[in-house]
Short mmCIF file of C-alpha atoms and ligand atoms in Angstrom, two decimals:
data_model
loop_
_atom_site.label_atom_id
_atom_site.label_comp_id
_atom_site.label_asym_id
_atom_site.label_seq_id
_atom_site.Cartn_x
_atom_site.Cartn_y
_atom_site.Cartn_z
CA MET A 1 -24.64 15.90 -28.26
CA LYS A 2 -22.98 12.54 -28.42
CA ASN A 3 -24.96 10.48 -25.93
CA GLN A 4 -24.10 7.17 -27.60
CA LYS A 5 -20.97 5.07 -27.66
CA LEU A 6 -19.74 2.06 -29.55
CA ILE A 7 -17.15 -0.11 -27.84
CA GLY A 8 -15.26 -2.93 -29.51
CA PRO A 9 -14.11 -5.10 -31.02
CA ILE A 10 -14.38 -7.51 -28.10
CA SER A 11 -12.94 -11.01 -28.60
CA GLN A 12 -15.72 -12.67 -26.60
CA LEU A 13 -18.84 -11.05 -25.21
CA ILE A 14 -20.52 -13.30 -22.65
CA THR A 15 -24.12 -12.12 -22.47
CA MET A 16 -25.33 -14.26 -19.51
CA ARG A 17 -28.83 -13.89 -20.97
CA ALA A 18 -31.51 -16.53 -21.52
CA LEU A 19 -30.10 -18.76 -18.80
CA PRO A 20 -32.32 -20.37 -16.15
CA LEU A 21 -32.49 -18.85 -12.70
CA ARG A 22 -32.43 -22.28 -11.06
CA GLY A 23 -30.12 -25.22 -11.14
CA ALA A 24 -26.90 -26.43 -12.71
CA LEU A 25 -25.41 -24.79 -15.81
CA SER A 26 -22.85 -26.10 -18.24
CA ASP A 27 -20.41 -23.84 -20.02
CA ASP A 28 -21.82 -24.72 -23.42
CA GLN A 29 -25.03 -22.96 -22.38
CA LEU A 30 -23.17 -19.64 -22.37
CA GLU A 31 -23.95 -17.32 -25.24
CA ILE A 32 -20.61 -16.07 -26.53
CA ILE A 33 -20.55 -13.40 -29.23
CA PRO A 34 -17.18 -13.28 -31.01
CA ASN A 35 -15.72 -9.99 -32.34
CA ALA A 36 -18.51 -8.17 -30.59
CA GLY A 37 -19.46 -4.59 -29.95
CA ILE A 38 -21.49 -2.90 -27.23
CA TRP A 39 -23.58 0.07 -28.30
CA ILE A 40 -24.50 2.29 -25.37
CA LYS A 41 -27.13 5.01 -25.27
CA ASN A 42 -26.98 7.16 -22.14
CA ASP A 43 -26.71 4.69 -19.26
CA LYS A 44 -28.19 1.66 -21.02
CA ILE A 45 -27.22 -0.94 -23.57
CA GLU A 46 -28.78 -0.06 -26.92
CA ALA A 47 -27.53 -3.13 -28.76
CA ILE A 48 -24.92 -5.86 -28.71
CA GLY A 49 -23.75 -7.93 -31.62
CA SER A 50 -21.06 -8.18 -34.24
CA PHE A 51 -18.81 -5.13 -34.05
CA GLU A 52 -18.69 -4.81 -37.82
CA SER A 53 -22.44 -4.73 -38.22
CA LEU A 54 -23.00 -2.34 -35.28
CA ARG A 55 -20.42 -0.02 -36.84
CA LYS A 56 -22.62 0.27 -39.88
CA GLN A 57 -25.82 0.73 -37.87
CA VAL A 58 -24.89 3.54 -35.49
CA ASP A 59 -25.40 7.17 -36.38
CA TRP A 60 -21.91 8.61 -36.04
CA ASN A 61 -23.31 12.13 -35.52
CA TYR A 62 -24.44 11.03 -32.09
CA THR A 63 -21.96 8.32 -31.31
CA SER A 64 -18.42 8.40 -29.96
CA ARG A 65 -16.20 5.42 -30.41
CA LYS A 66 -13.97 3.40 -28.15
CA PHE A 67 -11.94 1.16 -30.43
CA LEU A 68 -10.16 -1.51 -28.46
CA GLU A 69 -6.73 -2.78 -29.37
CA GLY A 70 -5.81 -6.20 -28.10
CA ASN A 71 -8.03 -8.95 -26.78
CA TYR A 72 -10.87 -8.51 -24.36
CA VAL A 73 -13.63 -10.57 -22.82
CA ALA A 74 -16.77 -8.69 -21.77
CA LEU A 75 -18.90 -9.79 -18.82
CA PRO A 76 -21.78 -8.06 -17.02
CA GLY A 77 -20.70 -5.89 -14.07
CA PHE A 78 -20.45 -8.08 -10.98
CA ILE A 79 -23.09 -7.87 -8.27
CA ASP A 80 -22.04 -8.54 -4.69
CA CYS A 81 -25.32 -9.28 -2.92
CA HIS A 82 -23.94 -9.56 0.65
CA THR A 83 -21.35 -7.27 2.25
CA HIS A 84 -20.69 -5.41 5.48
CA ILE A 85 -18.32 -2.78 4.03
CA CYS A 86 -19.64 -0.03 6.31
CA PHE A 87 -17.56 -0.45 9.48
CA GLY A 88 -14.98 1.23 11.65
CA GLY A 89 -11.58 -0.10 12.70
CA SER A 90 -10.03 -3.49 12.14
CA ARG A 91 -10.19 -6.95 13.66
CA ALA A 92 -6.65 -8.10 12.76
CA LYS A 93 -6.37 -9.13 16.41
CA ASP A 94 -9.28 -11.60 16.05
CA PHE A 95 -7.68 -13.03 12.92
CA THR A 96 -4.42 -13.82 14.71
CA LEU A 97 -6.32 -15.22 17.72
CA ARG A 98 -8.29 -17.55 15.43
CA ASN A 99 -5.14 -18.74 13.75
CA ALA A 100 -3.71 -19.39 17.20
CA GLY A 101 -6.61 -21.76 17.82
CA LYS A 102 -9.45 -19.69 19.33
CA SER A 103 -12.83 -20.07 17.62
CA TYR A 104 -14.95 -17.24 16.19
CA LEU A 105 -17.56 -17.88 18.86
CA GLU A 106 -15.03 -18.02 21.72
CA ILE A 107 -13.58 -14.67 20.63
CA SER A 108 -17.03 -13.18 20.45
CA LYS A 109 -17.93 -14.45 23.95
CA ALA A 110 -14.75 -12.82 25.29
CA GLY A 111 -15.86 -9.41 24.00
CA GLY A 112 -14.12 -9.46 20.62
CA GLY A 113 -15.98 -10.22 17.43
CA ILE A 114 -18.96 -8.17 16.31
CA TRP A 115 -19.09 -6.16 19.56
CA ASP A 116 -15.51 -4.96 19.02
CA THR A 117 -16.47 -3.61 15.58
CA VAL A 118 -19.63 -2.04 17.02
CA GLN A 119 -17.51 0.06 19.38
CA GLN A 120 -15.08 1.04 16.63
CA THR A 121 -18.00 1.94 14.33
CA ARG A 122 -19.89 3.94 16.94
CA ALA A 123 -16.69 5.96 17.55
CA LEU A 124 -16.81 7.35 13.98
CA SER A 125 -18.89 10.27 12.79
CA VAL A 126 -21.32 9.61 9.97
CA PHE A 127 -18.87 11.39 7.64
CA ALA A 128 -15.86 9.35 8.73
CA LEU A 129 -17.90 6.19 8.36
CA ALA A 130 -19.07 7.21 4.90
CA LYS A 131 -15.45 7.89 3.92
CA LYS A 132 -14.40 4.38 4.96
CA THR A 133 -17.36 2.84 3.18
CA PHE A 134 -16.52 4.88 0.06
CA ASP A 135 -12.94 3.58 0.04
CA HIS A 136 -14.20 -0.01 0.24
CA ALA A 137 -16.78 0.59 -2.50
CA GLN A 138 -14.18 2.15 -4.79
CA ARG A 139 -11.86 -0.82 -4.37
CA HIS A 140 -14.69 -3.20 -5.15
CA LEU A 141 -15.70 -1.14 -8.18
CA SER A 142 -12.14 -1.16 -9.51
CA GLU A 143 -12.33 -4.97 -9.37
CA GLY A 144 -15.50 -5.03 -11.44
CA VAL A 145 -18.20 -4.99 -8.75
CA THR A 146 -20.66 -2.39 -10.00
CA THR A 147 -23.53 -3.16 -7.56
CA ILE A 148 -22.84 -3.72 -3.87
CA GLU A 149 -25.29 -4.65 -1.16
CA VAL A 150 -24.19 -3.08 2.15
CA LYS A 151 -25.52 -4.00 5.58
CA SER A 152 -25.77 -2.00 8.76
CA GLY A 153 -25.43 -4.11 11.91
CA TYR A 154 -22.47 -2.51 13.67
CA GLY A 155 -24.57 0.22 15.28
CA LEU A 156 -26.96 -1.93 17.31
CA SER A 157 -29.06 0.88 18.72
CA VAL A 158 -31.82 2.85 17.06
CA SER A 159 -29.68 5.95 16.54
CA GLU A 160 -26.47 4.12 15.59
CA GLU A 161 -28.23 1.89 13.06
CA ILE A 162 -29.73 5.03 11.50
CA LYS A 163 -26.25 6.55 11.44
CA MET A 164 -24.92 3.52 9.56
CA LEU A 165 -27.74 3.56 7.01
CA SER A 166 -27.21 7.30 6.54
CA ALA A 167 -23.48 6.72 5.96
CA ILE A 168 -24.35 4.11 3.31
CA GLN A 169 -26.76 6.57 1.69
CA LYS A 170 -24.10 9.32 1.65
CA THR A 171 -21.62 6.91 0.10
CA ASN A 172 -24.15 5.89 -2.52
CA ASN A 173 -24.43 9.53 -3.58
CA ARG A 174 -20.65 9.70 -4.13
CA THR A 175 -19.57 6.42 -5.66
CA ALA A 176 -20.33 5.36 -9.21
CA ALA A 177 -21.22 1.90 -7.89
CA ASP A 178 -24.83 1.29 -6.83
CA LEU A 179 -25.08 0.51 -3.13
CA ILE A 180 -28.11 -1.46 -1.95
CA PRO A 181 -28.55 -0.96 1.81
CA SER A 182 -29.93 -3.56 4.22
CA CYS A 183 -30.82 -3.17 7.89
CA LEU A 184 -29.03 -5.77 10.02
CA ALA A 185 -29.98 -4.36 13.42
CA ALA A 186 -30.55 -7.96 14.58
CA HIS A 187 -26.87 -8.86 14.20
CA ALA A 188 -26.14 -9.45 17.90
CA LEU A 189 -27.44 -8.42 21.31
CA PRO A 190 -25.45 -5.27 22.10
CA ARG A 191 -23.64 -5.57 25.41
CA ASP A 192 -24.85 -2.19 26.62
CA PHE A 193 -28.54 -2.94 26.04
CA GLU A 194 -30.45 -3.12 29.27
CA GLY A 195 -32.61 -6.12 28.62
CA ASN A 196 -32.62 -9.55 27.03
CA LYS A 197 -32.72 -10.60 23.38
CA THR A 198 -36.50 -10.51 23.20
CA GLU A 199 -36.52 -6.98 24.57
CA TYR A 200 -33.85 -5.84 22.12
CA ILE A 201 -35.82 -7.32 19.22
CA ARG A 202 -38.92 -5.50 20.45
CA GLU A 203 -36.94 -2.23 20.57
CA ILE A 204 -35.67 -2.44 16.99
CA THR A 205 -38.99 -3.79 15.72
CA GLU A 206 -41.12 -1.09 17.26
CA LYS A 207 -38.77 1.88 17.11
CA LEU A 208 -36.24 1.37 14.33
CA LEU A 209 -38.15 -0.34 11.50
CA PRO A 210 -40.88 2.33 11.23
CA ILE A 211 -38.24 5.09 11.05
CA ILE A 212 -36.09 3.50 8.35
CA HIS A 213 -39.27 2.71 6.43
CA LYS A 214 -40.52 6.29 6.66
CA GLU A 215 -37.11 7.77 5.87
CA LYS A 216 -36.63 5.27 3.02
CA LEU A 217 -33.19 4.35 4.29
CA CYS A 218 -33.40 0.81 2.90
CA ASN A 219 -35.87 -1.76 1.68
CA ARG A 220 -34.22 -4.93 2.93
CA VAL A 221 -34.04 -6.36 6.44
CA ASP A 222 -31.57 -9.00 7.64
CA ALA A 223 -30.89 -10.89 10.89
CA PHE A 224 -28.16 -13.21 12.16
CA VAL A 225 -30.04 -16.37 13.06
CA GLU A 226 -27.66 -18.37 15.18
CA GLN A 227 -27.52 -19.73 18.72
CA SER A 228 -24.99 -17.04 19.65
CA ALA A 229 -27.11 -14.29 18.06
CA PHE A 230 -30.90 -14.78 17.74
CA ASN A 231 -32.90 -17.98 17.41
CA PRO A 232 -35.84 -18.23 14.99
CA GLU A 233 -38.49 -17.60 17.66
CA GLU A 234 -36.67 -14.52 18.89
CA VAL A 235 -36.38 -12.83 15.48
CA LEU A 236 -39.80 -13.78 14.15
CA PRO A 237 -41.63 -10.61 15.36
CA TYR A 238 -38.91 -8.45 13.73
CA PHE A 239 -39.24 -10.22 10.39
CA LYS A 240 -43.05 -10.19 10.58
CA LYS A 241 -43.11 -6.45 11.15
CA ALA A 242 -40.55 -5.94 8.38
CA LYS A 243 -42.76 -7.89 5.99
CA GLU A 244 -45.82 -5.92 7.02
CA LEU A 245 -43.97 -2.72 6.19
CA GLY A 246 -43.02 -4.14 2.80
CA PHE A 247 -39.32 -4.84 3.36
CA ASP A 248 -37.63 -7.71 1.55
CA ILE A 249 -36.11 -10.24 3.91
CA THR A 250 -32.70 -11.87 3.88
CA VAL A 251 -31.21 -14.09 6.58
CA HIS A 252 -27.73 -14.95 7.88
CA ALA A 253 -28.59 -18.64 8.05
CA ASP A 254 -26.93 -21.94 9.00
CA GLN A 255 -23.45 -20.46 9.45
CA PHE A 256 -22.47 -22.52 12.52
CA SER A 257 -25.73 -24.30 13.33
CA THR A 258 -28.96 -24.97 11.44
CA GLY A 259 -32.37 -23.34 11.84
CA GLY A 260 -31.90 -20.14 9.89
CA SER A 261 -32.55 -21.50 6.41
CA LYS A 262 -35.80 -23.17 7.50
CA LEU A 263 -37.01 -19.88 8.94
CA ALA A 264 -35.91 -18.01 5.79
CA ILE A 265 -38.04 -20.29 3.62
CA GLU A 266 -41.01 -20.16 5.97
CA ILE A 267 -41.13 -16.38 5.94
CA GLY A 268 -40.52 -16.19 2.19
CA ALA A 269 -37.10 -14.55 2.41
CA ALA A 270 -35.41 -13.49 -0.81
CA SER A 271 -32.25 -15.22 0.30
CA ALA A 272 -30.63 -17.41 2.93
CA ASP A 273 -26.94 -16.61 3.14
CA HIS A 274 -23.95 -18.63 4.52
CA LEU A 275 -25.29 -22.24 4.74
CA GLU A 276 -21.87 -23.66 5.65
CA ALA A 277 -23.58 -25.80 8.31
CA SER A 278 -26.53 -26.84 6.13
CA GLY A 279 -27.03 -30.58 5.86
CA LYS A 280 -28.88 -32.68 3.28
CA GLU A 281 -32.28 -31.77 4.69
CA GLU A 282 -31.62 -28.03 4.69
CA ILE A 283 -30.28 -28.03 1.14
CA GLN A 284 -33.16 -30.12 -0.14
CA ARG A 285 -35.69 -27.78 1.45
CA LEU A 286 -33.93 -24.75 0.03
CA ALA A 287 -33.67 -26.28 -3.43
CA GLN A 288 -37.44 -26.75 -3.48
CA SER A 289 -38.11 -23.16 -2.44
CA ASN A 290 -37.85 -19.76 -4.11
CA THR A 291 -35.39 -18.55 -1.49
CA ILE A 292 -31.99 -18.03 -3.08
CA GLY A 293 -29.02 -19.70 -1.38
CA VAL A 294 -26.04 -17.36 -1.13
CA ALA A 295 -22.60 -18.91 -0.70
CA LEU A 296 -20.04 -16.72 1.07
CA PRO A 297 -16.68 -18.32 0.32
CA GLY A 298 -14.88 -15.31 1.83
CA ALA A 299 -16.22 -16.30 5.25
CA SER A 300 -15.06 -19.91 4.78
CA ILE A 301 -11.60 -18.68 3.78
CA GLY A 302 -11.51 -16.08 6.55
CA LEU A 303 -12.52 -18.54 9.25
CA GLY A 304 -10.80 -21.59 7.81
CA CYS A 305 -13.93 -23.71 7.69
CA GLY A 306 -15.93 -25.65 5.13
CA PHE A 307 -17.67 -24.19 2.10
CA THR A 308 -21.39 -23.91 1.45
CA PRO A 309 -22.62 -27.09 -0.33
CA ALA A 310 -23.16 -25.14 -3.52
CA ARG A 311 -22.88 -28.15 -5.83
CA GLN A 312 -25.63 -29.99 -3.97
CA LEU A 313 -27.91 -26.96 -4.07
CA LEU A 314 -27.52 -26.54 -7.83
CA ASP A 315 -27.83 -30.25 -8.59
CA GLN A 316 -31.11 -30.34 -6.71
CA GLY A 317 -32.44 -27.42 -8.72
CA GLY A 318 -31.88 -24.62 -6.20
CA ILE A 319 -30.81 -21.07 -6.93
CA LEU A 320 -27.23 -20.14 -6.05
CA ALA A 321 -25.69 -16.70 -5.80
CA ILE A 322 -22.15 -16.04 -4.59
CA ALA A 323 -21.15 -13.02 -2.52
CA SER A 324 -18.07 -11.77 -0.67
CA ASP A 325 -19.50 -11.12 2.84
CA TRP A 326 -16.68 -8.52 3.05
CA ASN A 327 -16.55 -7.60 6.74
CA PRO A 328 -13.83 -6.91 9.30
CA GLY A 329 -14.36 -10.20 11.17
CA SER A 330 -15.08 -13.38 9.28
CA ALA A 331 -14.32 -12.20 5.73
CA PRO A 332 -11.66 -9.48 5.66
CA MET A 333 -10.35 -10.14 2.13
CA GLY A 334 -13.20 -8.62 0.15
CA ASP A 335 -12.22 -9.99 -3.25
CA LEU A 336 -15.34 -11.43 -4.86
CA LEU A 337 -13.74 -12.88 -7.98
CA THR A 338 -10.92 -14.60 -6.09
CA GLN A 339 -13.35 -16.09 -3.60
CA ALA A 340 -15.80 -17.25 -6.24
CA SER A 341 -12.92 -18.88 -8.18
CA ILE A 342 -11.79 -20.72 -5.07
CA LEU A 343 -15.34 -21.86 -4.30
CA ALA A 344 -15.45 -23.27 -7.83
CA THR A 345 -12.43 -25.53 -7.24
CA PHE A 346 -13.72 -26.89 -3.94
CA GLU A 347 -17.37 -27.25 -4.92
CA LYS A 348 -16.79 -28.20 -8.59
CA LEU A 349 -18.73 -25.35 -10.11
CA THR A 350 -18.67 -24.64 -13.81
CA THR A 351 -17.58 -21.26 -15.08
CA ALA A 352 -21.17 -20.59 -16.12
CA GLU A 353 -22.40 -21.30 -12.58
CA VAL A 354 -19.82 -18.97 -11.04
CA PHE A 355 -20.50 -16.16 -13.50
CA ALA A 356 -24.26 -16.62 -12.96
CA GLY A 357 -23.76 -16.48 -9.19
CA ILE A 358 -22.12 -13.05 -9.34
CA THR A 359 -24.28 -11.58 -12.11
CA PHE A 360 -27.92 -12.30 -12.88
CA ARG A 361 -28.56 -14.69 -10.00
CA ALA A 362 -27.10 -12.13 -7.59
CA ALA A 363 -29.32 -9.49 -9.22
CA ALA A 364 -32.35 -11.71 -8.53
CA THR A 365 -31.30 -11.94 -4.87
CA LEU A 366 -31.53 -8.14 -4.68
CA LYS A 367 -34.69 -8.14 -6.84
CA LEU A 368 -32.98 -5.99 -9.46
CA SER A 369 -34.27 -6.71 -12.95
CA ASP A 370 -32.32 -3.99 -14.79
CA ARG A 371 -28.87 -5.60 -14.57
CA GLY A 372 -26.95 -8.85 -14.50
CA THR A 373 -26.89 -9.64 -18.21
CA LEU A 374 -25.60 -7.89 -21.33
CA THR A 375 -28.92 -7.35 -23.09
CA PRO A 376 -30.41 -4.32 -24.83
CA GLY A 377 -32.34 -2.23 -22.30
CA GLN A 378 -30.25 -3.28 -19.32
CA LEU A 379 -27.85 -0.90 -17.57
CA ALA A 380 -24.53 -0.59 -19.37
CA ASP A 381 -22.57 -2.12 -16.47
CA PHE A 382 -19.79 -4.33 -17.75
CA ASN A 383 -16.21 -5.45 -17.32
CA LEU A 384 -13.53 -5.92 -19.96
CA PHE A 385 -10.92 -8.51 -19.03
CA PRO A 386 -7.59 -8.53 -20.90
CA THR A 387 -7.86 -11.98 -22.50
CA SER A 388 -9.29 -13.66 -25.57
CA ASP A 389 -10.64 -16.68 -23.66
CA TYR A 390 -13.26 -16.33 -20.91
CA ARG A 391 -11.93 -19.47 -19.18
CA GLU A 392 -8.70 -17.60 -18.29
CA ILE A 393 -10.62 -15.47 -15.80
CA LEU A 394 -11.41 -18.15 -13.20
CA TYR A 395 -8.29 -20.11 -14.16
CA GLN A 396 -6.19 -17.24 -12.82
CA GLN A 397 -8.18 -17.51 -9.58
CA GLY A 398 -8.92 -13.85 -9.23
CA LYS A 399 -5.47 -12.53 -10.15
CA MET A 400 -6.74 -11.31 -13.51
CA LYS A 401 -8.78 -8.21 -12.82
CA PRO A 402 -10.87 -6.30 -15.35
CA GLU A 403 -8.81 -3.73 -17.19
CA MET A 404 -11.84 -1.55 -17.81
CA VAL A 405 -14.99 -1.25 -15.73
CA TRP A 406 -18.08 0.50 -17.08
CA LYS A 407 -20.96 1.60 -14.87
CA ASN A 408 -24.15 3.22 -16.24
CA GLY A 409 -22.48 3.65 -19.61
CA LYS A 410 -19.42 5.44 -18.26
CA ARG A 411 -15.93 4.12 -17.77
CA VAL A 412 -14.89 4.32 -14.11
O1 NIG B 501 -21.65 -12.67 7.77
N1 NIG B 501 -22.12 -13.97 10.79
C1 NIG B 501 -22.42 -12.85 11.10
N2 NIG B 501 -22.03 -11.72 10.54
C2 NIG B 501 -20.91 -11.56 9.67
C3 NIG B 501 -19.65 -11.40 10.41
C4 NIG B 501 -19.63 -10.16 11.18
C5 NIG B 501 -18.37 -9.94 11.92
O2 NIG B 501 -17.69 -10.89 12.34
O3 NIG B 501 -18.07 -8.76 12.09
C6 NIG B 501 -20.82 -12.66 8.64
O4 NIG B 501 -19.93 -13.54 8.70
FE1 FE B 502 -22.57 -11.45 6.51
#
C-alpha cells in the first residue's frame, strides 16, 4: 500500500516555522527552502527539504510521486479563524442601503441587519442550512483555506442555535476542510424574545450552554460586545458559565465602540476580534496580554470603514491574526487572501506578518497546535501557488489563487 507521497520540486517552500507568536516580523525572517519537496505519510508531513535529497531517501515501494512541472510556491494551508458562513438568505438589500448612506446600526434598528438573517436562517431546515454552509466551505477550500472557524448566532433561541451547530457539524462531516464551530448565541437580542437582554443572556447561559457542552457541539463561545448588542456587564454571566464548563472564549470586540477588548482580556479570552474602534489604550492593553487580536479587513471593506490598527498592535508586541469574518451582512466577500492583502497595503504589514496572520497565528487563536506551519509531524495541509516568487502572492492582491490545495495529505 502506497501511503506516502513525494511532491516537488517546489521553487520556494515557505515553512512559517520557528517564528515568534508575538510582534512584528520582517520578510528576511522567513525560512525559504528552494527546490524543495514535501514528503507526506498518511495525513501528515513526514519531511520537507531539498527535493533531490528527499528523492533519494524515500522508499519508492511505499511512495507515489507527484512531480511538478513549472514553478510553485508552497505555503501552509490557510486558517480562517473567524467566519459566519452558516446562514440563510442574502443581505444585498442592506448593502445597497449602506451605500445609499444608511449606517449598519440604523439598518439594524429598522429591522434589517442580523435579525433579517436570523429569520432567513430559521426558515431553512438543518439539511438546507448544511448545504449552504458546505457550498461556502468548498469555495473557501478551493481558495486555500483548509481550516475554517464557523459561528452560530443566526438562530438566537435554544433550539435554533442547536440547529445551526448541528448544521455545522453535518457540514464538517462532508467537507475536506476542518470546520471549528463556535457558539455565538449572544449575537443580538432576538426580537421575538419575551424579556430584556439580561433575561435572554440568562436563558442561553442556563439552558443552551449545558446542552452544547454535553452534546459536544463546540468548544468555543463568542459574544457581540457592543452597545447595540450586549454590554460587558450583560454578557459576563454567559462567559463565566462558559469558562466554568471549559469552553474557550472569543469576543466580537471594539467594532463600533470600545469595551469589548478590555472584557476579553479580563476574562482571558483566546481572541478579541474586530478592533476597528480600538484606540491607543485598547491596543496597548491588548499588546501586553495573551489575548490574540484578530483583524477582520472584510468587515472594513464591506462596511466602508477604517481598518483594525494592526501595525500598532504588532509594533507593541501583540499577537495578530487575520480572518475574513465572511457573513451576509458586514463582510459578504469572503475572500481571505484578497482581504489580507488589502489590509497589508493600508496597515503596512510585511508579507511575513500577513502569512503569519492566516497560518500559525490563526492556528494559535483556535488553539490548534497540529497545523499552521510546514514542519514534519504537522498535518499535510498546504497550498501551491503558480509562481516562483512568494512576493507575487500578495502583490497580486488576492487575484492569484493556489493552483493546488492539499488537505490531510490529499489533493482537494
Ligand atoms: O462580525 N458584528 C457582529 N457580527 C458580524 C456581522 C453579522 C451580520 O451583520 O450579519 C460581524 O461583523
Ligand atoms: Fe464576526
